[in-house]
Amino acid sequence: MKKDYKLPSLNEARKRDKEVSDKVTFFLDEQYKGLGEGKKYHIITHGCQANQRDSETMAGLLEGMGYSPADDEKDADVILINTCAVRQGAEEKVLGEVGALKRLKTLNPDLIIGLGGCMAQEEESVKTIMEKYRQVDIIFGTHNITSLPKLLYEVISTKQRKIEVFSKMGEIIESVPVTRFMTHKAWVNIMYGCNKFCSYCIVPYTRGKERSRYKEDIIYEVEQLVKDGYKEICLLGQNVNAYGKDLGINYTFGNLLNDVAKTGIRRIRFMTSHPWDFDDTMIDAIRNNPNIMPYIHLPIQSGNTQILKKMNRRYSREEYFALFDKLKKQLPGFAFTTDIIVGFPNESDEAFEDTLSAVDHCQYDNSFTFIYSKREGTPAAMMEDDVDRKTKEERLQRLNEKVAYYANLNNQRFKDQIVEVLVDGFSKRNSKVYSGYTPENKLVNFTGEGISTGDIVKVKITEVMSFSLNGELVKE
Ligand code: SAH
Ligand code: SF4
Ligand code: F3S
């Protein structure tokens, strides 16, 4: 079948240069304003915080065009799915969802379905969607979010499917409208892309090269958030420690943390720190600014040096421990979490035991654990995926038991203590119970009265579980 569209190319997306990325200022073209008047949109978001923040940009663009939000996809004129490609499971979920949307499209032929995010950057996924999921009208890549108004306009006026996915290194686009989904916590991008090329990971191909926003733009954004009453920000990047390096300036993530702290925002978090580049300026900034929260996510991925080497993680087991032990010592009372992959190609029983013993060493507050998933186009996809499914599952199970053990052990220190909680609203499970997070990023469910989302309240912890705490509001 002849293709009349251009597929993205993971090969192209692999390229990196040393140039500072262009900074572009966005304007919403007058011709697109009003196009969505009286119409509604609904966005479904998968994947990491970068995608959450991108969905807020999509919402901002759509609202700029006059669309208003629909809580239910059934009421929407435009449905966007912001996808994740990090593991096979994430992709299968999206395809299932797109399949189910076909029914809505039959009921309403004018419904526009758009698919964006990391799957849109993969040639195979785009091919599958173009050929088998005809209900999708727009495919737009992670570098093409600001083209959404144009793409929608074209689909409405020509009734043709549109695809725009650039496999480029990427630029920095400022002044894009945003509709934030929360009123008390905000995601703040500090950099885009990733240059680390861990051998299993698709992200450097779907997100382009590491490019930092200018510090003035970041600080201005945080100052506005403070004015708007936001209590917490999370500084986002695939590897925040590398902030500023691509700009060729003598200003690092540690410097940025100090400057962001000066804005007076109550709570600062950041995600994600690669163990590489975790320097002393960063540690000092974290220790010296009380509004930087006592929580560090430091992915280890494996506890075995050979596997780490094959993963291209750039540190050995011992180097990770040296950094971890230093952080633990210099940052007392902090909570530490990690990411771990089991069943990477050639992971022997001994190598897996090294991962278990690394968890014993670090005694994490929590870990996000994953079974290795082969991603076409990455170097690891060329290695034989030789650990069988059953072994992978058994390893995950054993690992998760250990993770839960230490999570519970770490939480014991909060029993009968009074903690500070930033309230998110009612708990997901029980509308009589509130929930929120402590500075250490512990989920607290608690009872009380006269509480609103965004309040910072004191809670006495009455019960401790592995992955959450229960408590009662302390009246002041
Ligand atoms: N930039 C972040 C993580 C991004 S992806 C970092 O480096 O820490 C989040 C997590 O997904 C990774 O830390 C890793 O544990 C997991 N992951 C990434 N690719 C994977 C794959 N192919 N299979 C299984 N897990 C994967
Ligand atoms: Fe993926 Fe590694 Fe980059 Fe994280 S640092 S996004 S795991 S390549
Ligand atoms: Fe997924 Fe893309 Fe984030 S692959 S984890 S949504 S960067």
Short mmCIF file of C-alpha atoms and ligand atoms in Angstrom, two decimals, residues 46-52 82-87 90 117-119 142 201-204 206-207 238, ligand 3:
data_model
loop_
_atom_site.label_atom_id
_atom_site.label_comp_id
_atom_site.label_asym_id
_atom_site.label_seq_id
_atom_site.Cartn_x
_atom_site.Cartn_y
_atom_site.Cartn_z
CA HIS A 46 -0.56 8.39 29.99
CA GLY A 47 3.06 8.25 31.09
CA CYS A 48 5.27 10.50 33.13
CA GLN A 49 5.04 14.03 34.51
CA ALA A 50 6.42 15.41 31.25
CA ASN A 51 3.27 14.14 29.59
CA GLN A 52 1.05 15.54 32.36
CA ASN A 82 -1.32 11.75 25.13
CA THR A 83 0.61 8.49 24.94
CA CYS A 84 3.62 6.85 26.58
CA ALA A 85 6.02 4.46 24.86
CA VAL A 86 8.31 3.53 27.73
CA ARG A 87 7.06 -0.07 27.94
CA ALA A 90 1.78 1.27 28.07
CA GLY A 117 2.95 11.94 22.95
CA CYS A 118 5.80 9.47 22.75
CA MET A 119 4.05 6.74 20.72
CA THR A 142 6.12 15.63 21.08
CA CYS A 201 15.13 3.43 26.99
CA ILE A 202 13.07 5.01 24.22
CA VAL A 203 12.83 8.47 25.80
CA PRO A 204 15.91 10.05 24.14
CA THR A 206 10.88 10.36 21.52
CA ARG A 207 11.85 13.57 23.31
CA GLN A 238 14.44 13.51 32.48
FE1 F3S B 3 6.52 7.70 28.64
FE2 F3S B 3 7.44 9.54 27.05
FE3 F3S B 3 7.35 9.99 29.63
S1 F3S B 3 7.83 7.38 26.88
S2 F3S B 3 7.65 7.95 30.49
S3 F3S B 3 5.63 9.67 28.34
S4 F3S B 3 8.89 10.72 28.22
#
